[in-house]
């Protein structure tokens, strides 16, 4: 009897211990949402000190342990995108999941336009979670470009913090040859070095918030001899022939024939005497003094039009030194934003310049290939796989069923491969979940 009693007591003790352990485990509730308010981040203006950050949360499941800028430096540079890290610690009885979807974040601020960028849990501690938040760009001028140098016919310079693009001017001696725009820290001028002589360039940085740097000093000179100049002329001719074959440059149609443009033209002379003129070769714009718009941009009734050297309005794709522009094939007006051309989507910025590469638009990431067309589906970019849905928006931060298989994408959209995912599953070299 004693032996049976002892065994029963031991079994009861084990069950009690297991029940206690299970109760303790069950007590840790998983946090489902993140709410952060950026209350004070100082003055985001060029030359102002990078201040401390005051942040708060209304959650009772975690608290803010620390909030600080991670840009580096002591003062702000105009055009910089401020980034700050907010460290969260779970209260007793709560824990963070490995990741959240973007819809689970609520980020607010006191006039700083705070936006969620990424979030990550400590790999060994479920009670710690870090959130990266961006604020509106720093106002004021950008710092000047530095370290200008030539690499063959390509102008190079160092990146300016906060710059979204650059304006580059090429000179032969003291004569300005061309002005180009680029979102890279280099520009190939080979096609414009078609006359022998000494060439140099200068650069200024530009930001989407209209911040500018001053023009840099001139680069060192590079000498182009007669043979090199002839080769560059031959290359330019081949390049132009290729794009003439692949893109539509048409002079048909007339400005103002689409309903949302000004109904007073063509054909009706405004009070100032300016008017559109239709000819057998295309549309022209005649000023009241009898001269015509030609060889460049002309703003007419709030829209931009481009006239060639003969004074005829151009439509379709237009290649200039700065890049590619799209002019409506019916009205001739320069387009901005998304544009569907021959079944492909392209994006033109506010200046009308066609964009390439990664672009963050309306809180979503898109990728535009080298010819400007938006991509969809799987895409291999900079040694990583990304998936864009039918709208072109990059998918990220979770599991996605694609063509009957499950794939896991990190917070930056990159596909996991030959690895364990944050929630413990394994994916093979193709990224498909194995178990």
GROMACS .gro file of C-alpha atoms in nm:
model
  435
    1UNK     CA    1   0.000   0.000   0.000
    2UNK     CA    2   0.280   0.241   0.082
    3UNK     CA    3   0.443   0.175  -0.255
    4UNK     CA    4   0.120   0.245  -0.444
    5UNK     CA    5   0.061   0.560  -0.240
    6UNK     CA    6   0.414   0.682  -0.312
    7UNK     CA    7   0.378   0.622  -0.685
    8UNK     CA    8   0.046   0.801  -0.693
    9UNK     CA    9   0.191   1.096  -0.505
   10UNK     CA   10   0.492   1.111  -0.740
   11UNK     CA   11   0.268   1.103  -1.046
   12UNK     CA   12   0.054   1.381  -0.904
   13UNK     CA   13   0.365   1.589  -0.839
   14UNK     CA   14   0.484   1.543  -1.199
   15UNK     CA   15   0.142   1.638  -1.337
   16UNK     CA   16   0.133   1.941  -1.111
   17UNK     CA   17   0.481   2.048  -1.231
   18UNK     CA   18   0.389   2.000  -1.598
   19UNK     CA   19   0.064   2.189  -1.551
   20UNK     CA   20   0.252   2.474  -1.388
   21UNK     CA   21   0.503   2.485  -1.670
   22UNK     CA   22   0.228   2.484  -1.933
   23UNK     CA   23   0.048   2.761  -1.746
   24UNK     CA   24   0.368   2.966  -1.737
   25UNK     CA   25   0.422   2.918  -2.110
   26UNK     CA   26   0.063   3.004  -2.191
   27UNK     CA   27   0.094   3.323  -1.988
   28UNK     CA   28   0.321   3.482  -2.253
   29UNK     CA   29   0.078   3.644  -2.492
   30UNK     CA   30   0.193   3.733  -2.842
   31UNK     CA   31   0.190   4.105  -2.925
   32UNK     CA   32  -0.016   4.163  -3.240
   33UNK     CA   33   0.028   4.532  -3.325
   34UNK     CA   34   0.285   4.809  -3.289
   35UNK     CA   35   0.188   5.169  -3.210
   36UNK     CA   36   0.455   5.442  -3.188
   37UNK     CA   37   0.424   5.819  -3.177
   38UNK     CA   38   0.722   6.045  -3.254
   39UNK     CA   39   0.650   6.340  -3.029
   40UNK     CA   40   0.964   6.552  -3.075
   41UNK     CA   41   1.262   6.506  -3.308
   42UNK     CA   42   1.397   6.858  -3.312
   43UNK     CA   43   1.421   7.089  -3.614
   44UNK     CA   44   1.483   6.905  -3.941
   45UNK     CA   45   1.668   7.180  -4.125
   46UNK     CA   46   2.012   7.201  -4.284
   47UNK     CA   47   2.281   7.299  -4.034
   48UNK     CA   48   2.062   7.234  -3.730
   49UNK     CA   49   2.191   6.988  -3.465
   50UNK     CA   50   2.070   6.628  -3.477
   51UNK     CA   51   1.873   6.624  -3.155
   52UNK     CA   52   1.749   6.359  -2.917
   53UNK     CA   53   1.415   6.194  -2.993
   54UNK     CA   54   1.105   6.183  -2.776
   55UNK     CA   55   0.873   5.891  -2.857
   56UNK     CA   56   0.573   5.733  -2.681
   57UNK     CA   57   0.324   5.449  -2.713
   58UNK     CA   58  -0.027   5.389  -2.584
   59UNK     CA   59   0.029   5.013  -2.558
   60UNK     CA   60   0.026   4.836  -2.222
   61UNK     CA   61   0.198   4.528  -2.371
   62UNK     CA   62   0.541   4.687  -2.424
   63UNK     CA   63   0.731   5.007  -2.353
   64UNK     CA   64   0.985   5.220  -2.539
   65UNK     CA   65   1.333   5.160  -2.408
   66UNK     CA   66   1.517   5.398  -2.641
   67UNK     CA   67   1.466   5.615  -2.949
   68UNK     CA   68   1.751   5.774  -3.144
   69UNK     CA   69   1.859   5.887  -3.490
   70UNK     CA   70   2.091   5.649  -3.675
   71UNK     CA   71   2.199   5.881  -3.960
   72UNK     CA   72   2.530   5.974  -3.800
   73UNK     CA   73   2.695   6.315  -3.779
   74UNK     CA   74   2.623   6.611  -3.553
   75UNK     CA   75   2.418   6.838  -3.783
   76UNK     CA   76   2.160   6.784  -4.056
   77UNK     CA   77   2.244   6.804  -4.426
   78UNK     CA   78   1.972   6.941  -4.653
   79UNK     CA   79   1.779   6.671  -4.839
   80UNK     CA   80   1.874   6.394  -4.596
   81UNK     CA   81   1.604   6.142  -4.502
   82UNK     CA   82   1.618   6.113  -4.120
   83UNK     CA   83   1.609   5.756  -3.991
   84UNK     CA   84   1.555   5.667  -3.630
   85UNK     CA   85   1.549   5.341  -3.437
   86UNK     CA   86   1.289   5.284  -3.167
   87UNK     CA   87   1.368   4.995  -2.930
   88UNK     CA   88   1.070   4.821  -2.769
   89UNK     CA   89   1.070   4.590  -2.466
   90UNK     CA   90   0.777   4.358  -2.388
   91UNK     CA   91   0.608   4.384  -2.051
   92UNK     CA   92   0.593   4.075  -1.829
   93UNK     CA   93   0.369   3.809  -1.979
   94UNK     CA   94   0.410   3.930  -2.340
   95UNK     CA   95   0.645   3.853  -2.626
   96UNK     CA   96   0.704   3.975  -2.983
   97UNK     CA   97   0.656   3.757  -3.291
   98UNK     CA   98   0.945   3.727  -3.537
   99UNK     CA   99   0.784   3.989  -3.762
  100UNK     CA  100   0.474   4.197  -3.831
  101UNK     CA  101   0.301   4.285  -4.155
  102UNK     CA  102   0.302   4.653  -4.252
  103UNK     CA  103  -0.066   4.689  -4.169
  104UNK     CA  104   0.011   4.600  -3.807
  105UNK     CA  105   0.218   4.918  -3.758
  106UNK     CA  106   0.064   5.250  -3.661
  107UNK     CA  107   0.327   5.523  -3.675
  108UNK     CA  108   0.226   5.881  -3.597
  109UNK     CA  109   0.419   6.201  -3.542
  110UNK     CA  110   0.385   6.568  -3.458
  111UNK     CA  111   0.437   6.712  -3.807
  112UNK     CA  112   0.734   6.491  -3.905
  113UNK     CA  113   0.555   6.268  -4.162
  114UNK     CA  114   0.683   5.957  -3.986
  115UNK     CA  115   0.674   5.635  -4.192
  116UNK     CA  116   0.748   5.273  -4.100
  117UNK     CA  117   1.054   5.133  -4.280
  118UNK     CA  118   1.140   4.801  -4.116
  119UNK     CA  119   1.116   4.601  -3.795
  120UNK     CA  120   1.322   4.320  -3.645
  121UNK     CA  121   1.306   4.105  -3.332
  122UNK     CA  122   1.620   4.013  -3.143
  123UNK     CA  123   1.714   3.663  -3.262
  124UNK     CA  124   1.769   3.534  -2.908
  125UNK     CA  125   1.524   3.744  -2.707
  126UNK     CA  126   1.150   3.752  -2.781
  127UNK     CA  127   1.100   4.047  -2.550
  128UNK     CA  128   1.305   4.290  -2.761
  129UNK     CA  129   1.198   4.447  -3.094
  130UNK     CA  130   1.355   4.729  -3.296
  131UNK     CA  131   1.159   4.949  -3.540
  132UNK     CA  132   1.322   5.172  -3.804
  133UNK     CA  133   1.120   5.486  -3.890
  134UNK     CA  134   1.186   5.755  -4.150
  135UNK     CA  135   1.085   6.121  -4.121
  136UNK     CA  136   1.036   6.389  -4.386
  137UNK     CA  137   1.346   6.511  -4.566
  138UNK     CA  138   1.560   6.777  -4.406
  139UNK     CA  139   1.487   7.118  -4.555
  140UNK     CA  140   1.757   7.350  -4.683
  141UNK     CA  141   2.044   7.322  -4.928
  142UNK     CA  142   2.241   7.007  -4.998
  143UNK     CA  143   2.614   6.989  -4.945
  144UNK     CA  144   2.834   7.033  -5.250
  145UNK     CA  145   2.956   6.748  -5.469
  146UNK     CA  146   3.319   6.652  -5.421
  147UNK     CA  147   3.598   6.445  -5.582
  148UNK     CA  148   3.512   6.498  -5.948
  149UNK     CA  149   3.709   6.276  -6.188
  150UNK     CA  150   3.697   6.119  -6.536
  151UNK     CA  151   3.682   5.746  -6.603
  152UNK     CA  152   3.731   5.729  -6.980
  153UNK     CA  153   3.437   5.940  -7.111
  154UNK     CA  154   3.233   5.903  -6.791
  155UNK     CA  155   3.209   6.185  -6.537
  156UNK     CA  156   3.216   6.066  -6.175
  157UNK     CA  157   3.169   6.228  -5.835
  158UNK     CA  158   3.097   6.130  -5.475
  159UNK     CA  159   2.740   6.082  -5.356
  160UNK     CA  160   2.579   6.374  -5.173
  161UNK     CA  161   2.366   6.274  -4.870
  162UNK     CA  162   2.000   6.348  -4.937
  163UNK     CA  163   2.039   6.387  -5.314
  164UNK     CA  164   1.777   6.223  -5.538
  165UNK     CA  165   1.946   6.318  -5.865
  166UNK     CA  166   2.220   6.534  -6.010
  167UNK     CA  167   2.251   6.796  -6.280
  168UNK     CA  168   2.575   6.771  -6.479
  169UNK     CA  169   2.714   7.027  -6.723
  170UNK     CA  170   2.970   6.940  -6.989
  171UNK     CA  171   3.202   7.210  -7.125
  172UNK     CA  172   3.451   7.220  -7.410
  173UNK     CA  173   3.689   7.489  -7.300
  174UNK     CA  174   3.462   7.767  -7.174
  175UNK     CA  175   3.166   7.669  -7.397
  176UNK     CA  176   2.870   7.486  -7.243
  177UNK     CA  177   2.795   7.175  -7.454
  178UNK     CA  178   2.503   7.020  -7.268
  179UNK     CA  179   2.328   6.984  -6.932
  180UNK     CA  180   2.214   6.637  -6.823
  181UNK     CA  181   2.027   6.490  -6.527
  182UNK     CA  182   2.092   6.154  -6.367
  183UNK     CA  183   2.002   5.968  -6.046
  184UNK     CA  184   2.347   5.803  -6.041
  185UNK     CA  185   2.677   5.950  -5.925
  186UNK     CA  186   2.820   5.926  -6.278
  187UNK     CA  187   2.724   6.016  -6.635
  188UNK     CA  188   2.862   5.899  -6.970
  189UNK     CA  189   2.927   6.198  -7.197
  190UNK     CA  190   3.089   5.997  -7.477
  191UNK     CA  191   2.811   6.067  -7.726
  192UNK     CA  192   2.856   6.445  -7.678
  193UNK     CA  193   3.234   6.457  -7.714
  194UNK     CA  194   3.220   6.477  -8.093
  195UNK     CA  195   3.466   6.761  -8.153
  196UNK     CA  196   3.833   6.750  -8.059
  197UNK     CA  197   3.931   6.967  -7.764
  198UNK     CA  198   3.957   6.985  -7.386
  199UNK     CA  199   3.644   6.884  -7.191
  200UNK     CA  200   3.547   6.933  -6.827
  201UNK     CA  201   3.231   6.911  -6.619
  202UNK     CA  202   3.068   7.039  -6.302
  203UNK     CA  203   2.781   6.900  -6.090
  204UNK     CA  204   2.511   7.008  -5.850
  205UNK     CA  205   2.292   6.783  -5.635
  206UNK     CA  206   1.910   6.800  -5.631
  207UNK     CA  207   1.642   6.659  -5.400
  208UNK     CA  208   1.270   6.592  -5.441
  209UNK     CA  209   1.194   6.861  -5.184
  210UNK     CA  210   1.363   7.120  -5.414
  211UNK     CA  211   1.680   7.134  -5.205
  212UNK     CA  212   1.989   7.210  -5.415
  213UNK     CA  213   2.362   7.225  -5.371
  214UNK     CA  214   2.566   7.498  -5.536
  215UNK     CA  215   2.748   7.411  -5.858
  216UNK     CA  216   3.074   7.231  -5.788
  217UNK     CA  217   3.410   7.352  -5.905
  218UNK     CA  218   3.522   7.227  -6.247
  219UNK     CA  219   3.671   6.883  -6.295
  220UNK     CA  220   4.014   6.830  -6.444
  221UNK     CA  221   4.027   6.855  -6.824
  222UNK     CA  222   4.021   6.553  -7.052
  223UNK     CA  223   4.152   6.585  -7.409
  224UNK     CA  224   3.960   6.430  -7.699
  225UNK     CA  225   4.162   6.402  -8.020
  226UNK     CA  226   4.022   6.395  -8.374
  227UNK     CA  227   4.008   6.014  -8.393
  228UNK     CA  228   3.822   5.982  -8.062
  229UNK     CA  229   3.579   6.255  -8.164
  230UNK     CA  230   3.507   6.074  -8.493
  231UNK     CA  231   3.446   5.745  -8.308
  232UNK     CA  232   3.205   5.923  -8.073
  233UNK     CA  233   3.015   6.071  -8.369
  234UNK     CA  234   2.982   5.723  -8.523
  235UNK     CA  235   2.856   5.579  -8.194
  236UNK     CA  236   2.602   5.859  -8.151
  237UNK     CA  237   2.467   5.793  -8.503
  238UNK     CA  238   2.426   5.419  -8.430
  239UNK     CA  239   2.259   5.495  -8.097
  240UNK     CA  240   2.010   5.735  -8.254
  241UNK     CA  241   1.931   5.489  -8.535
  242UNK     CA  242   1.851   5.218  -8.279
  243UNK     CA  243   1.603   5.432  -8.088
  244UNK     CA  244   1.448   5.570  -8.405
  245UNK     CA  245   1.370   5.207  -8.496
  246UNK     CA  246   1.232   5.115  -8.152
  247UNK     CA  247   1.037   5.422  -8.040
  248UNK     CA  248   0.756   5.616  -8.202
  249UNK     CA  249   0.829   5.976  -8.298
  250UNK     CA  250   0.518   6.101  -8.478
  251UNK     CA  251   0.397   6.442  -8.580
  252UNK     CA  252   0.032   6.346  -8.631
  253UNK     CA  253  -0.251   6.457  -8.406
  254UNK     CA  254  -0.297   6.798  -8.258
  255UNK     CA  255  -0.264   6.964  -7.920
  256UNK     CA  256  -0.582   7.018  -7.728
  257UNK     CA  257  -0.788   6.742  -7.885
  258UNK     CA  258  -0.823   6.548  -7.560
  259UNK     CA  259  -1.114   6.658  -7.343
  260UNK     CA  260  -0.920   6.758  -7.032
  261UNK     CA  261  -0.699   7.004  -7.221
  262UNK     CA  262  -0.792   7.364  -7.296
  263UNK     CA  263  -1.076   7.369  -7.551
  264UNK     CA  264  -0.967   7.704  -7.695
  265UNK     CA  265  -0.703   7.551  -7.917
  266UNK     CA  266  -0.611   7.466  -8.182
  267UNK     CA  267  -0.756   7.715  -8.426
  268UNK     CA  268  -0.878   7.990  -8.192
  269UNK     CA  269  -0.645   8.282  -8.137
  270UNK     CA  270  -0.618   8.385  -7.768
  271UNK     CA  271  -0.620   8.751  -7.673
  272UNK     CA  272  -0.239   8.775  -7.673
  273UNK     CA  273  -0.223   8.667  -8.036
  274UNK     CA  274  -0.052   8.331  -7.972
  275UNK     CA  275  -0.205   8.037  -8.153
  276UNK     CA  276  -0.156   7.679  -8.269
  277UNK     CA  277  -0.096   7.636  -8.642
  278UNK     CA  278  -0.162   7.307  -8.826
  279UNK     CA  279   0.061   7.229  -9.126
  280UNK     CA  280   0.107   6.925  -9.349
  281UNK     CA  281   0.419   6.836  -9.148
  282UNK     CA  282   0.270   6.879  -8.803
  283UNK     CA  283   0.169   7.132  -8.538
  284UNK     CA  284   0.351   7.458  -8.470
  285UNK     CA  285   0.297   7.729  -8.208
  286UNK     CA  286   0.296   8.087  -8.335
  287UNK     CA  287   0.350   8.381  -8.101
  288UNK     CA  288   0.167   8.710  -8.145
  289UNK     CA  289   0.482   8.876  -8.285
  290UNK     CA  290   0.495   8.624  -8.572
  291UNK     CA  291   0.778   8.404  -8.442
  292UNK     CA  292   0.742   8.031  -8.361
  293UNK     CA  293   0.841   7.815  -8.068
  294UNK     CA  294   1.135   7.593  -8.164
  295UNK     CA  295   1.429   7.387  -8.039
  296UNK     CA  296   1.312   7.326  -7.682
  297UNK     CA  297   1.036   7.322  -7.424
  298UNK     CA  298   0.745   7.568  -7.427
  299UNK     CA  299   0.483   7.596  -7.151
  300UNK     CA  300   0.138   7.658  -7.300
  301UNK     CA  301  -0.179   7.682  -7.090
  302UNK     CA  302  -0.016   7.498  -6.801
  303UNK     CA  303   0.131   7.208  -7.005
  304UNK     CA  304   0.480   7.154  -7.145
  305UNK     CA  305   0.540   7.082  -7.514
  306UNK     CA  306   0.864   7.017  -7.701
  307UNK     CA  307   0.936   7.171  -8.039
  308UNK     CA  308   1.219   7.049  -8.262
  309UNK     CA  309   1.474   7.269  -8.437
  310UNK     CA  310   1.230   7.322  -8.725
  311UNK     CA  311   0.956   7.437  -8.489
  312UNK     CA  312   0.729   7.130  -8.506
  313UNK     CA  313   0.564   6.984  -8.195
  314UNK     CA  314   0.690   6.637  -8.106
  315UNK     CA  315   0.489   6.346  -7.966
  316UNK     CA  316   0.570   6.001  -7.830
  317UNK     CA  317   0.906   5.919  -7.675
  318UNK     CA  318   1.156   6.202  -7.669
  319UNK     CA  319   1.526   6.149  -7.593
  320UNK     CA  320   1.719   6.444  -7.450
  321UNK     CA  321   2.050   6.464  -7.266
  322UNK     CA  322   1.873   6.432  -6.932
  323UNK     CA  323   1.700   6.109  -7.038
  324UNK     CA  324   1.364   6.004  -7.182
  325UNK     CA  325   1.035   6.196  -7.176
  326UNK     CA  326   0.691   6.090  -7.296
  327UNK     CA  327   0.471   6.332  -7.490
  328UNK     CA  328   0.107   6.236  -7.537
  329UNK     CA  329   0.066   6.102  -7.890
  330UNK     CA  330  -0.257   6.298  -7.942
  331UNK     CA  331  -0.209   6.626  -7.755
  332UNK     CA  332   0.172   6.648  -7.743
  333UNK     CA  333   0.165   6.744  -7.373
  334UNK     CA  334   0.450   6.614  -7.157
  335UNK     CA  335   0.329   6.343  -6.920
  336UNK     CA  336   0.411   6.287  -6.554
  337UNK     CA  337   0.331   5.999  -6.320
  338UNK     CA  338   0.232   5.653  -6.446
  339UNK     CA  339   0.183   5.614  -6.820
  340UNK     CA  340   0.075   5.303  -7.014
  341UNK     CA  341   0.265   5.289  -7.344
  342UNK     CA  342   0.235   4.994  -7.585
  343UNK     CA  343   0.112   4.768  -7.308
  344UNK     CA  344   0.387   4.857  -7.056
  345UNK     CA  345   0.379   5.091  -6.758
  346UNK     CA  346   0.637   5.368  -6.720
  347UNK     CA  347   0.680   5.629  -6.448
  348UNK     CA  348   0.781   5.989  -6.514
  349UNK     CA  349   0.875   6.220  -6.225
  350UNK     CA  350   0.737   6.571  -6.177
  351UNK     CA  351   0.988   6.706  -6.430
  352UNK     CA  352   0.867   6.450  -6.688
  353UNK     CA  353   1.188   6.246  -6.677
  354UNK     CA  354   1.138   5.869  -6.717
  355UNK     CA  355   1.257   5.680  -6.410
  356UNK     CA  356   1.451   5.354  -6.378
  357UNK     CA  357   1.545   5.129  -6.085
  358UNK     CA  358   1.371   5.112  -5.747
  359UNK     CA  359   1.104   5.374  -5.682
  360UNK     CA  360   0.893   5.421  -5.365
  361UNK     CA  361   0.553   5.548  -5.480
  362UNK     CA  362   0.232   5.578  -5.276
  363UNK     CA  363   0.385   5.373  -4.993
  364UNK     CA  364   0.484   5.086  -5.223
  365UNK     CA  365   0.809   4.980  -5.389
  366UNK     CA  366   0.827   4.930  -5.767
  367UNK     CA  367   1.114   4.833  -5.994
  368UNK     CA  368   1.158   4.987  -6.340
  369UNK     CA  369   1.408   4.814  -6.567
  370UNK     CA  370   1.673   4.986  -6.777
  371UNK     CA  371   1.427   5.075  -7.053
  372UNK     CA  372   1.191   5.218  -6.790
  373UNK     CA  373   0.922   4.949  -6.807
  374UNK     CA  374   0.768   4.838  -6.477
  375UNK     CA  375   0.831   4.471  -6.394
  376UNK     CA  376   0.597   4.214  -6.241
  377UNK     CA  377   0.639   3.859  -6.112
  378UNK     CA  378   0.976   3.721  -6.001
  379UNK     CA  379   1.278   3.945  -6.065
  380UNK     CA  380   1.646   3.889  -5.987
  381UNK     CA  381   1.789   4.225  -5.877
  382UNK     CA  382   2.134   4.281  -5.725
  383UNK     CA  383   2.182   3.909  -5.652
  384UNK     CA  384   1.844   3.868  -5.479
  385UNK     CA  385   1.499   3.750  -5.586
  386UNK     CA  386   1.197   3.978  -5.542
  387UNK     CA  387   0.831   3.925  -5.625
  388UNK     CA  388   0.608   4.197  -5.767
  389UNK     CA  389   0.231   4.142  -5.793
  390UNK     CA  390   0.024   4.220  -6.103
  391UNK     CA  391   0.016   4.588  -6.010
  392UNK     CA  392   0.398   4.593  -5.995
  393UNK     CA  393   0.408   4.646  -5.617
  394UNK     CA  394   0.689   4.459  -5.441
  395UNK     CA  395   0.570   4.204  -5.184
  396UNK     CA  396   0.749   4.168  -4.850
  397UNK     CA  397   0.749   4.063  -4.488
  398UNK     CA  398   0.578   3.724  -4.478
  399UNK     CA  399   0.468   3.410  -4.661
  400UNK     CA  400   0.316   3.420  -5.010
  401UNK     CA  401   0.160   3.145  -5.219
  402UNK     CA  402   0.292   3.181  -5.575
  403UNK     CA  403   0.213   2.927  -5.846
  404UNK     CA  404   0.107   2.674  -5.585
  405UNK     CA  405   0.421   2.701  -5.367
  406UNK     CA  406   0.490   2.893  -5.047
  407UNK     CA  407   0.773   3.150  -5.041
  408UNK     CA  408   0.895   3.369  -4.755
  409UNK     CA  409   1.005   3.727  -4.821
  410UNK     CA  410   1.190   3.940  -4.567
  411UNK     CA  411   1.097   4.294  -4.462
  412UNK     CA  412   1.295   4.434  -4.757
  413UNK     CA  413   1.123   4.201  -5.005
  414UNK     CA  414   1.419   3.966  -5.064
  415UNK     CA  415   1.331   3.596  -5.089
  416UNK     CA  416   1.477   3.351  -4.835
  417UNK     CA  417   1.664   3.059  -4.999
  418UNK     CA  418   1.855   2.760  -4.857
  419UNK     CA  419   1.773   2.888  -4.511
  420UNK     CA  420   1.548   2.867  -4.210
  421UNK     CA  421   1.284   3.140  -4.204
  422UNK     CA  422   1.226   3.351  -3.892
  423UNK     CA  423   0.925   3.133  -3.796
  424UNK     CA  424   1.126   2.809  -3.816
  425UNK     CA  425   1.043   2.670  -4.162
  426UNK     CA  426   1.305   2.558  -4.413
  427UNK     CA  427   1.313   2.674  -4.778
  428UNK     CA  428   1.521   2.518  -5.058
  429UNK     CA  429   1.747   2.688  -5.314
  430UNK     CA  430   1.443   2.789  -5.521
  431UNK     CA  431   1.290   2.960  -5.215
  432UNK     CA  432   0.999   2.712  -5.194
  433UNK     CA  433   0.904   2.589  -4.846
  434UNK     CA  434   1.018   2.231  -4.777
  435UNK     CA  435   0.869   2.195  -4.429
   0.00000   0.00000   0.00000
